[in-house]
PDB file of C-alpha atoms in Angstrom:
ATOM      1  CA  UNK A   1      -0.109   0.066  -0.108  1.00 83.00           C
ATOM      2  CA  UNK A   2       1.196   3.465  -0.895  1.00 86.00           C
ATOM      3  CA  UNK A   3       0.006   7.082  -1.087  1.00 86.00           C
ATOM      4  CA  UNK A   4      -0.219   9.901  -3.406  1.00 86.00           C
ATOM      5  CA  UNK A   5       0.712  13.412  -1.926  1.00 87.00           C
ATOM      6  CA  UNK A   6      -0.854  16.072  -4.081  1.00 87.00           C
ATOM      7  CA  UNK A   7       0.380  19.602  -4.382  1.00 91.00           C
ATOM      8  CA  UNK A   8      -1.311  22.443  -6.525  1.00 90.00           C
ATOM      9  CA  UNK A   9       0.478  25.853  -7.346  1.00 90.00           C
ATOM     10  CA  UNK A  10      -2.582  27.996  -7.827  1.00 86.00           C
ATOM     11  CA  UNK A  11      -0.645  31.106  -9.336  1.00 86.00           C
ATOM     12  CA  UNK A  12       1.185  28.957 -11.997  1.00 89.00           C
ATOM     13  CA  UNK A  13      -1.563  26.217 -12.361  1.00 89.00           C
ATOM     14  CA  UNK A  14       0.907  23.399 -11.833  1.00 91.00           C
ATOM     15  CA  UNK A  15      -0.113  20.035 -10.433  1.00 90.00           C
ATOM     16  CA  UNK A  16       2.223  17.642  -8.739  1.00 92.00           C
ATOM     17  CA  UNK A  17       1.703  14.095  -7.246  1.00 91.00           C
ATOM     18  CA  UNK A  18       4.476  12.562  -5.431  1.00 91.00           C
ATOM     19  CA  UNK A  19       4.203   8.796  -4.359  1.00 90.00           C
ATOM     20  CA  UNK A  20       5.393   7.643  -1.105  1.00 88.00           C
ATOM     21  CA  UNK A  21       5.094   4.390   0.760  1.00 87.00           C
ATOM     22  CA  UNK A  22       3.786   6.038   3.949  1.00 81.00           C
ATOM     23  CA  UNK A  23       1.622   9.069   5.141  1.00 81.00           C
ATOM     24  CA  UNK A  24       3.761  10.485   7.730  1.00 83.00           C
ATOM     25  CA  UNK A  25       4.303  14.311   7.945  1.00 81.00           C
ATOM     26  CA  UNK A  26       7.896  13.819   7.013  1.00 87.00           C
ATOM     27  CA  UNK A  27       6.998  13.779   3.236  1.00 89.00           C
ATOM     28  CA  UNK A  28       5.527  17.299   2.801  1.00 87.00           C
ATOM     29  CA  UNK A  29       8.297  18.592   5.088  1.00 89.00           C
ATOM     30  CA  UNK A  30      10.936  17.197   2.657  1.00 89.00           C
ATOM     31  CA  UNK A  31       8.986  18.422  -0.329  1.00 89.00           C
ATOM     32  CA  UNK A  32       8.505  21.916   1.009  1.00 89.00           C
ATOM     33  CA  UNK A  33      11.719  22.507   2.893  1.00 88.00           C
ATOM     34  CA  UNK A  34      12.731  25.418   0.477  1.00 89.00           C
ATOM     35  CA  UNK A  35       9.185  26.619   0.070  1.00 90.00           C
ATOM     36  CA  UNK A  36       8.202  30.346   0.718  1.00 92.00           C
ATOM     37  CA  UNK A  37       4.404  31.384   0.665  1.00 93.00           C
ATOM     38  CA  UNK A  38       1.039  30.360   1.508  1.00 94.00           C
ATOM     39  CA  UNK A  39       0.112  26.697   2.354  1.00 94.00           C
ATOM     40  CA  UNK A  40      -3.497  25.709   2.193  1.00 93.00           C
ATOM     41  CA  UNK A  41      -4.311  22.382   3.434  1.00 90.00           C
ATOM     42  CA  UNK A  42      -7.065  20.144   5.094  1.00 86.00           C
ATOM     43  CA  UNK A  43      -7.083  19.735   8.853  1.00 80.00           C
ATOM     44  CA  UNK A  44      -4.622  16.752   8.985  1.00 80.00           C
ATOM     45  CA  UNK A  45      -2.522  17.459  12.155  1.00 80.00           C
ATOM     46  CA  UNK A  46       0.740  16.486  10.444  1.00 80.00           C
ATOM     47  CA  UNK A  47       0.611  20.010   8.625  1.00 85.00           C
ATOM     48  CA  UNK A  48       0.978  21.695  11.985  1.00 84.00           C
ATOM     49  CA  UNK A  49       4.790  21.418  11.624  1.00 86.00           C
ATOM     50  CA  UNK A  50       4.593  24.221   9.205  1.00 89.00           C
ATOM     51  CA  UNK A  51       2.976  26.627  11.652  1.00 87.00           C
ATOM     52  CA  UNK A  52       6.250  27.745  13.057  1.00 85.00           C
ATOM     53  CA  UNK A  53       8.147  28.038   9.703  1.00 88.00           C
ATOM     54  CA  UNK A  54       8.888  31.843   9.192  1.00 88.00           C
ATOM     55  CA  UNK A  55       8.612  31.636   5.355  1.00 92.00           C
ATOM     56  CA  UNK A  56       5.346  29.884   5.353  1.00 92.00           C
ATOM     57  CA  UNK A  57       1.776  31.083   6.219  1.00 94.00           C
ATOM     58  CA  UNK A  58      -0.619  28.187   6.835  1.00 93.00           C
ATOM     59  CA  UNK A  59      -4.315  28.312   6.276  1.00 93.00           C
ATOM     60  CA  UNK A  60      -7.053  25.693   6.299  1.00 94.00           C
ATOM     61  CA  UNK A  61      -9.855  24.696   3.797  1.00 94.00           C
ATOM     62  CA  UNK A  62     -13.454  25.710   4.324  1.00 96.00           C
ATOM     63  CA  UNK A  63     -14.751  22.764   2.321  1.00 94.00           C
ATOM     64  CA  UNK A  64     -13.521  20.426   4.922  1.00 94.00           C
ATOM     65  CA  UNK A  65     -15.072  22.290   7.673  1.00 95.00           C
ATOM     66  CA  UNK A  66     -18.343  22.532   5.717  1.00 96.00           C
ATOM     67  CA  UNK A  67     -18.308  18.847   5.249  1.00 94.00           C
ATOM     68  CA  UNK A  68     -18.300  18.064   9.013  1.00 96.00           C
ATOM     69  CA  UNK A  69     -21.574  20.005   9.324  1.00 97.00           C
ATOM     70  CA  UNK A  70     -23.005  18.020   6.376  1.00 95.00           C
ATOM     71  CA  UNK A  71     -22.098  14.772   8.117  1.00 95.00           C
ATOM     72  CA  UNK A  72     -23.857  16.075  11.371  1.00 95.00           C
ATOM     73  CA  UNK A  73     -27.109  17.185   9.733  1.00 94.00           C
ATOM     74  CA  UNK A  74     -28.990  13.920  10.759  1.00 93.00           C
ATOM     75  CA  UNK A  75     -28.023  14.634  14.413  1.00 93.00           C
ATOM     76  CA  UNK A  76     -28.964  18.153  14.562  1.00 92.00           C
ATOM     77  CA  UNK A  77     -30.501  19.602  11.567  1.00 94.00           C
ATOM     78  CA  UNK A  78     -31.509  22.863  12.968  1.00 95.00           C
ATOM     79  CA  UNK A  79     -28.075  24.009  14.250  1.00 96.00           C
ATOM     80  CA  UNK A  80     -26.273  22.517  11.272  1.00 96.00           C
ATOM     81  CA  UNK A  81     -28.371  24.295   8.663  1.00 96.00           C
ATOM     82  CA  UNK A  82     -27.903  27.452  10.526  1.00 97.00           C
ATOM     83  CA  UNK A  83     -24.081  27.004  10.326  1.00 97.00           C
ATOM     84  CA  UNK A  84     -24.252  25.884   6.615  1.00 97.00           C
ATOM     85  CA  UNK A  85     -26.332  28.913   5.628  1.00 97.00           C
ATOM     86  CA  UNK A  86     -23.527  31.272   6.925  1.00 97.00           C
ATOM     87  CA  UNK A  87     -20.865  29.168   5.249  1.00 97.00           C
ATOM     88  CA  UNK A  88     -22.923  29.322   2.124  1.00 96.00           C
ATOM     89  CA  UNK A  89     -22.861  33.011   2.152  1.00 97.00           C
ATOM     90  CA  UNK A  90     -19.012  32.823   2.214  1.00 97.00           C
ATOM     91  CA  UNK A  91     -19.089  30.831  -0.900  1.00 96.00           C
ATOM     92  CA  UNK A  92     -21.637  33.150  -2.553  1.00 96.00           C
ATOM     93  CA  UNK A  93     -19.245  35.978  -2.160  1.00 96.00           C
ATOM     94  CA  UNK A  94     -16.638  33.990  -3.750  1.00 95.00           C
ATOM     95  CA  UNK A  95     -18.766  32.909  -6.698  1.00 93.00           C
ATOM     96  CA  UNK A  96     -19.867  36.616  -7.394  1.00 94.00           C
ATOM     97  CA  UNK A  97     -16.415  37.893  -7.390  1.00 94.00           C
ATOM     98  CA  UNK A  98     -14.161  34.908  -8.794  1.00 87.00           C
ATOM     99  CA  UNK A  99     -13.495  36.917 -11.941  1.00 90.00           C
ATOM    100  CA  UNK A 100     -12.227  40.044 -10.294  1.00 92.00           C
ATOM    101  CA  UNK A 101      -8.677  41.200  -9.629  1.00 93.00           C
ATOM    102  CA  UNK A 102      -7.008  39.917  -6.463  1.00 93.00           C
ATOM    103  CA  UNK A 103      -7.034  43.436  -5.035  1.00 95.00           C
ATOM    104  CA  UNK A 104     -10.927  43.642  -5.477  1.00 96.00           C
ATOM    105  CA  UNK A 105     -11.348  40.066  -3.983  1.00 96.00           C
ATOM    106  CA  UNK A 106      -9.348  40.957  -0.959  1.00 96.00           C
ATOM    107  CA  UNK A 107     -11.331  44.181  -0.408  1.00 96.00           C
ATOM    108  CA  UNK A 108     -14.641  42.513  -0.940  1.00 96.00           C
ATOM    109  CA  UNK A 109     -13.723  39.698   1.380  1.00 97.00           C
ATOM    110  CA  UNK A 110     -12.770  42.380   4.220  1.00 96.00           C
ATOM    111  CA  UNK A 111     -16.091  44.256   3.525  1.00 96.00           C
ATOM    112  CA  UNK A 112     -18.462  41.407   3.239  1.00 97.00           C
ATOM    113  CA  UNK A 113     -16.906  37.955   4.336  1.00 97.00           C
ATOM    114  CA  UNK A 114     -15.244  39.122   7.503  1.00 97.00           C
ATOM    115  CA  UNK A 115     -18.636  40.325   9.065  1.00 97.00           C
ATOM    116  CA  UNK A 116     -20.168  36.847   8.130  1.00 97.00           C
ATOM    117  CA  UNK A 117     -17.177  35.066   9.834  1.00 98.00           C
ATOM    118  CA  UNK A 118     -17.796  37.114  12.920  1.00 97.00           C
ATOM    119  CA  UNK A 119     -21.370  36.126  13.027  1.00 97.00           C
ATOM    120  CA  UNK A 120     -20.378  32.511  12.343  1.00 98.00           C
ATOM    121  CA  UNK A 121     -17.819  32.544  15.177  1.00 98.00           C
ATOM    122  CA  UNK A 122     -20.348  33.939  17.602  1.00 97.00           C
ATOM    123  CA  UNK A 123     -22.960  31.194  16.653  1.00 97.00           C
ATOM    124  CA  UNK A 124     -20.320  28.405  16.944  1.00 97.00           C
ATOM    125  CA  UNK A 125     -19.190  29.502  20.352  1.00 97.00           C
ATOM    126  CA  UNK A 126     -22.874  29.598  21.540  1.00 96.00           C
ATOM    127  CA  UNK A 127     -23.482  26.016  20.050  1.00 95.00           C
ATOM    128  CA  UNK A 128     -20.367  24.732  21.462  1.00 95.00           C
ATOM    129  CA  UNK A 129     -21.408  25.558  24.943  1.00 94.00           C
ATOM    130  CA  UNK A 130     -24.679  23.757  24.318  1.00 91.00           C
ATOM    131  CA  UNK A 131     -23.269  20.620  22.659  1.00 91.00           C
ATOM    132  CA  UNK A 132     -22.464  17.381  24.154  1.00 92.00           C
ATOM    133  CA  UNK A 133     -18.838  16.338  23.595  1.00 92.00           C
ATOM    134  CA  UNK A 134     -18.497  13.314  21.471  1.00 92.00           C
ATOM    135  CA  UNK A 135     -21.494  14.019  19.370  1.00 95.00           C
ATOM    136  CA  UNK A 136     -21.240  14.768  15.464  1.00 95.00           C
ATOM    137  CA  UNK A 137     -22.345  18.419  16.149  1.00 96.00           C
ATOM    138  CA  UNK A 138     -19.672  18.800  18.756  1.00 96.00           C
ATOM    139  CA  UNK A 139     -17.045  17.372  16.602  1.00 96.00           C
ATOM    140  CA  UNK A 140     -17.951  19.618  13.711  1.00 96.00           C
ATOM    141  CA  UNK A 141     -17.850  22.783  15.920  1.00 97.00           C
ATOM    142  CA  UNK A 142     -14.544  21.645  17.648  1.00 96.00           C
ATOM    143  CA  UNK A 143     -12.952  20.886  14.306  1.00 95.00           C
ATOM    144  CA  UNK A 144     -13.965  24.414  12.911  1.00 96.00           C
ATOM    145  CA  UNK A 145     -13.028  26.535  16.126  1.00 97.00           C
ATOM    146  CA  UNK A 146      -9.666  24.822  16.644  1.00 94.00           C
ATOM    147  CA  UNK A 147      -8.721  25.886  13.017  1.00 95.00           C
ATOM    148  CA  UNK A 148     -10.596  29.172  13.225  1.00 96.00           C
ATOM    149  CA  UNK A 149      -7.433  31.473  12.704  1.00 94.00           C
ATOM    150  CA  UNK A 150      -6.368  29.433   9.738  1.00 95.00           C
ATOM    151  CA  UNK A 151      -9.831  29.423   8.304  1.00 97.00           C
ATOM    152  CA  UNK A 152      -9.803  33.269   8.298  1.00 96.00           C
ATOM    153  CA  UNK A 153      -6.501  33.836   6.534  1.00 96.00           C
ATOM    154  CA  UNK A 154      -7.871  33.555   3.054  1.00 96.00           C
ATOM    155  CA  UNK A 155      -9.643  37.097   3.644  1.00 96.00           C
ATOM    156  CA  UNK A 156      -6.192  38.690   3.752  1.00 95.00           C
ATOM    157  CA  UNK A 157      -5.083  38.116   0.218  1.00 94.00           C
ATOM    158  CA  UNK A 158      -7.098  37.955  -3.035  1.00 94.00           C
ATOM    159  CA  UNK A 159      -4.770  35.370  -4.550  1.00 92.00           C
ATOM    160  CA  UNK A 160      -5.808  32.935  -1.882  1.00 93.00           C
ATOM    161  CA  UNK A 161      -8.645  30.445  -2.314  1.00 93.00           C
ATOM    162  CA  UNK A 162     -11.304  29.681   0.283  1.00 95.00           C
ATOM    163  CA  UNK A 163     -10.797  25.928  -0.031  1.00 92.00           C
ATOM    164  CA  UNK A 164      -8.369  23.250  -1.675  1.00 87.00           C
ATOM    165  CA  UNK A 165     -11.090  22.179  -4.235  1.00 83.00           C
ATOM    166  CA  UNK A 166      -8.892  22.627  -7.091  1.00 77.00           C
ATOM    167  CA  UNK A 167      -6.596  19.984  -5.735  1.00 77.00           C
ATOM    168  CA  UNK A 168      -9.579  17.779  -4.704  1.00 72.00           C
ATOM    169  CA  UNK A 169     -10.931  17.893  -8.288  1.00 70.00           C
ATOM    170  CA  UNK A 170      -7.536  16.643  -9.471  1.00 63.00           C
ATOM    171  CA  UNK A 171      -7.487  13.847  -7.034  1.00 68.00           C
ATOM    172  CA  UNK A 172     -10.989  12.630  -7.719  1.00 69.00           C
ATOM    173  CA  UNK A 173     -10.166  10.786 -11.146  1.00 70.00           C
ATOM    174  CA  UNK A 174      -7.159   9.083  -9.399  1.00 72.00           C
ATOM    175  CA  UNK A 175      -9.894   7.478  -6.938  1.00 71.00           C
ATOM    176  CA  UNK A 176     -11.871   6.312 -10.055  1.00 74.00           C
ATOM    177  CA  UNK A 177      -8.763   5.069 -11.742  1.00 72.00           C
ATOM    178  CA  UNK A 178      -7.828   3.001  -8.477  1.00 72.00           C
ATOM    179  CA  UNK A 179     -11.122   1.237  -8.605  1.00 72.00           C
ATOM    180  CA  UNK A 180     -10.631   0.420 -12.162  1.00 70.00           C
ATOM    181  CA  UNK A 181      -7.021  -0.955 -12.158  1.00 75.00           C
ATOM    182  CA  UNK A 182      -6.915  -1.911  -8.324  1.00 72.00           C
ATOM    183  CA  UNK A 183      -3.069  -2.172  -8.307  1.00 76.00           C
ATOM    184  CA  UNK A 184      -0.028  -0.108  -9.610  1.00 76.00           C
ATOM    185  CA  UNK A 185       1.946  -3.383  -9.698  1.00 81.00           C
ATOM    186  CA  UNK A 186       5.039  -2.198  -7.618  1.00 87.00           C
ATOM    187  CA  UNK A 187       6.238   0.959  -5.644  1.00 88.00           C
ATOM    188  CA  UNK A 188       8.348   1.920  -8.772  1.00 89.00           C
ATOM    189  CA  UNK A 189       5.239   1.586 -11.035  1.00 88.00           C
ATOM    190  CA  UNK A 190       3.255   3.748  -8.498  1.00 86.00           C
ATOM    191  CA  UNK A 191       5.890   6.342  -8.767  1.00 91.00           C
ATOM    192  CA  UNK A 192       5.813   6.410 -12.633  1.00 91.00           C
ATOM    193  CA  UNK A 193       2.056   6.746 -12.239  1.00 89.00           C
ATOM    194  CA  UNK A 194       2.442   9.795 -10.045  1.00 90.00           C
ATOM    195  CA  UNK A 195       4.653  11.370 -12.713  1.00 92.00           C
ATOM    196  CA  UNK A 196       2.078  10.786 -15.437  1.00 90.00           C
ATOM    197  CA  UNK A 197      -0.839  12.141 -13.227  1.00 90.00           C
ATOM    198  CA  UNK A 198       1.356  15.173 -12.552  1.00 92.00           C
ATOM    199  CA  UNK A 199       2.029  15.868 -16.316  1.00 94.00           C
ATOM    200  CA  UNK A 200      -1.526  14.997 -17.594  1.00 91.00           C
ATOM    201  CA  UNK A 201      -3.326  17.165 -14.957  1.00 90.00           C
ATOM    202  CA  UNK A 202      -1.083  20.119 -15.556  1.00 92.00           C
ATOM    203  CA  UNK A 203      -1.950  19.743 -19.226  1.00 93.00           C
ATOM    204  CA  UNK A 204      -5.660  19.933 -18.107  1.00 90.00           C
ATOM    205  CA  UNK A 205      -5.129  23.148 -16.244  1.00 89.00           C
ATOM    206  CA  UNK A 206      -3.555  24.653 -19.262  1.00 92.00           C
ATOM    207  CA  UNK A 207      -6.436  23.331 -21.652  1.00 92.00           C
ATOM    208  CA  UNK A 208      -3.949  21.114 -23.520  1.00 92.00           C
ATOM    209  CA  UNK A 209      -5.052  17.845 -24.973  1.00 93.00           C
ATOM    210  CA  UNK A 210      -2.660  15.256 -23.259  1.00 93.00           C
ATOM    211  CA  UNK A 211      -2.319  13.324 -26.473  1.00 94.00           C
ATOM    212  CA  UNK A 212      -1.146  16.194 -28.367  1.00 93.00           C
ATOM    213  CA  UNK A 213       1.518  17.164 -25.727  1.00 94.00           C
ATOM    214  CA  UNK A 214       2.783  13.643 -25.343  1.00 94.00           C
ATOM    215  CA  UNK A 215       3.174  13.090 -29.048  1.00 94.00           C
ATOM    216  CA  UNK A 216       5.011  16.418 -29.224  1.00 94.00           C
ATOM    217  CA  UNK A 217       7.234  15.473 -26.376  1.00 94.00           C
ATOM    218  CA  UNK A 218       8.117  12.040 -27.706  1.00 95.00           C
ATOM    219  CA  UNK A 219       8.977  13.403 -31.092  1.00 94.00           C
ATOM    220  CA  UNK A 220      11.346  16.183 -29.689  1.00 93.00           C
ATOM    221  CA  UNK A 221      12.851  14.686 -26.502  1.00 93.00           C
ATOM    222  CA  UNK A 222      15.586  12.835 -28.298  1.00 93.00           C
ATOM    223  CA  UNK A 223      16.940  16.135 -29.884  1.00 93.00           C
ATOM    224  CA  UNK A 224      16.448  18.140 -26.644  1.00 93.00           C
ATOM    225  CA  UNK A 225      19.590  18.803 -24.641  1.00 93.00           C
ATOM    226  CA  UNK A 226      19.513  17.827 -20.913  1.00 92.00           C
ATOM    227  CA  UNK A 227      19.616  21.415 -19.737  1.00 93.00           C
ATOM    228  CA  UNK A 228      16.453  22.300 -22.105  1.00 93.00           C
ATOM    229  CA  UNK A 229      14.257  19.411 -21.075  1.00 93.00           C
ATOM    230  CA  UNK A 230      12.072  21.787 -18.896  1.00 92.00           C
ATOM    231  CA  UNK A 231      10.968  23.397 -22.139  1.00 93.00           C
ATOM    232  CA  UNK A 232       8.951  20.091 -22.855  1.00 94.00           C
ATOM    233  CA  UNK A 233       6.873  20.500 -19.719  1.00 94.00           C
ATOM    234  CA  UNK A 234       3.289  21.225 -20.286  1.00 94.00           C
ATOM    235  CA  UNK A 235       3.227  24.769 -19.073  1.00 92.00           C
ATOM    236  CA  UNK A 236       5.995  25.552 -21.395  1.00 91.00           C
ATOM    237  CA  UNK A 237       4.528  23.542 -24.262  1.00 88.00           C
ATOM    238  CA  UNK A 238       1.434  25.769 -23.782  1.00 80.00           C
ATOM    239  CA  UNK A 239       3.327  28.885 -23.964  1.00 75.00           C
ATOM    240  CA  UNK A 240       5.126  27.688 -27.176  1.00 71.00           C
ATOM    241  CA  UNK A 241       1.847  26.743 -28.950  1.00 67.00           C
ATOM    242  CA  UNK A 242       0.270  30.089 -28.198  1.00 58.00           C
ATOM    243  CA  UNK A 243       3.222  32.073 -29.645  1.00 56.00           C
ATOM    244  CA  UNK A 244       3.384  29.857 -32.728  1.00 54.00           C
TER     245      UNK A 244
END
């Protein structure tokens, strides 16, 4: 058994899947040891190691927090729907302004989203005092409040996303494929699979037909110098086809 670790560069639209035999937090630490910038993740506790790194600002995903309340709907529909309504307002703000500039998005979030977040925090604090520990509702509330500061970071920069659904959408076909082919065959084969997924999903982000890119790469790789191999990567192929 092994694992794909997924990374998505939202500014450059690059997708990377790394295969590892384990799920320990050492793997993202090794991958991101020179990274500087924002790091948006789910609530996996292993990512807490990045909180104290001076060059990284960590934030959490609202889609994962929202899912907790969907899962608790059958336990307390009234309270969960009240929370989901406010979270829905946050997403409505995102939808209405997704085509705006980063500066505009940041200003809109400060003006419109921050008051909703304040109202939501007050509601969650009230519900937490009433909830029974161990219940689905309490679990959802606690998950959200423990990560509250990180869930608010997205409002400070218009380049940031409210959730990591861009990566989640890239992972979904992998789950479908796993059900179809069941096995990679070996750890080495799984590593090669991760490479192909990385390249093909970057093609998708650049609206490139993977077949066209692969054909071009196979036809040109023999005559490409080692130092110039990066020119064959999908994002550079995309730039080349645009200028031709």
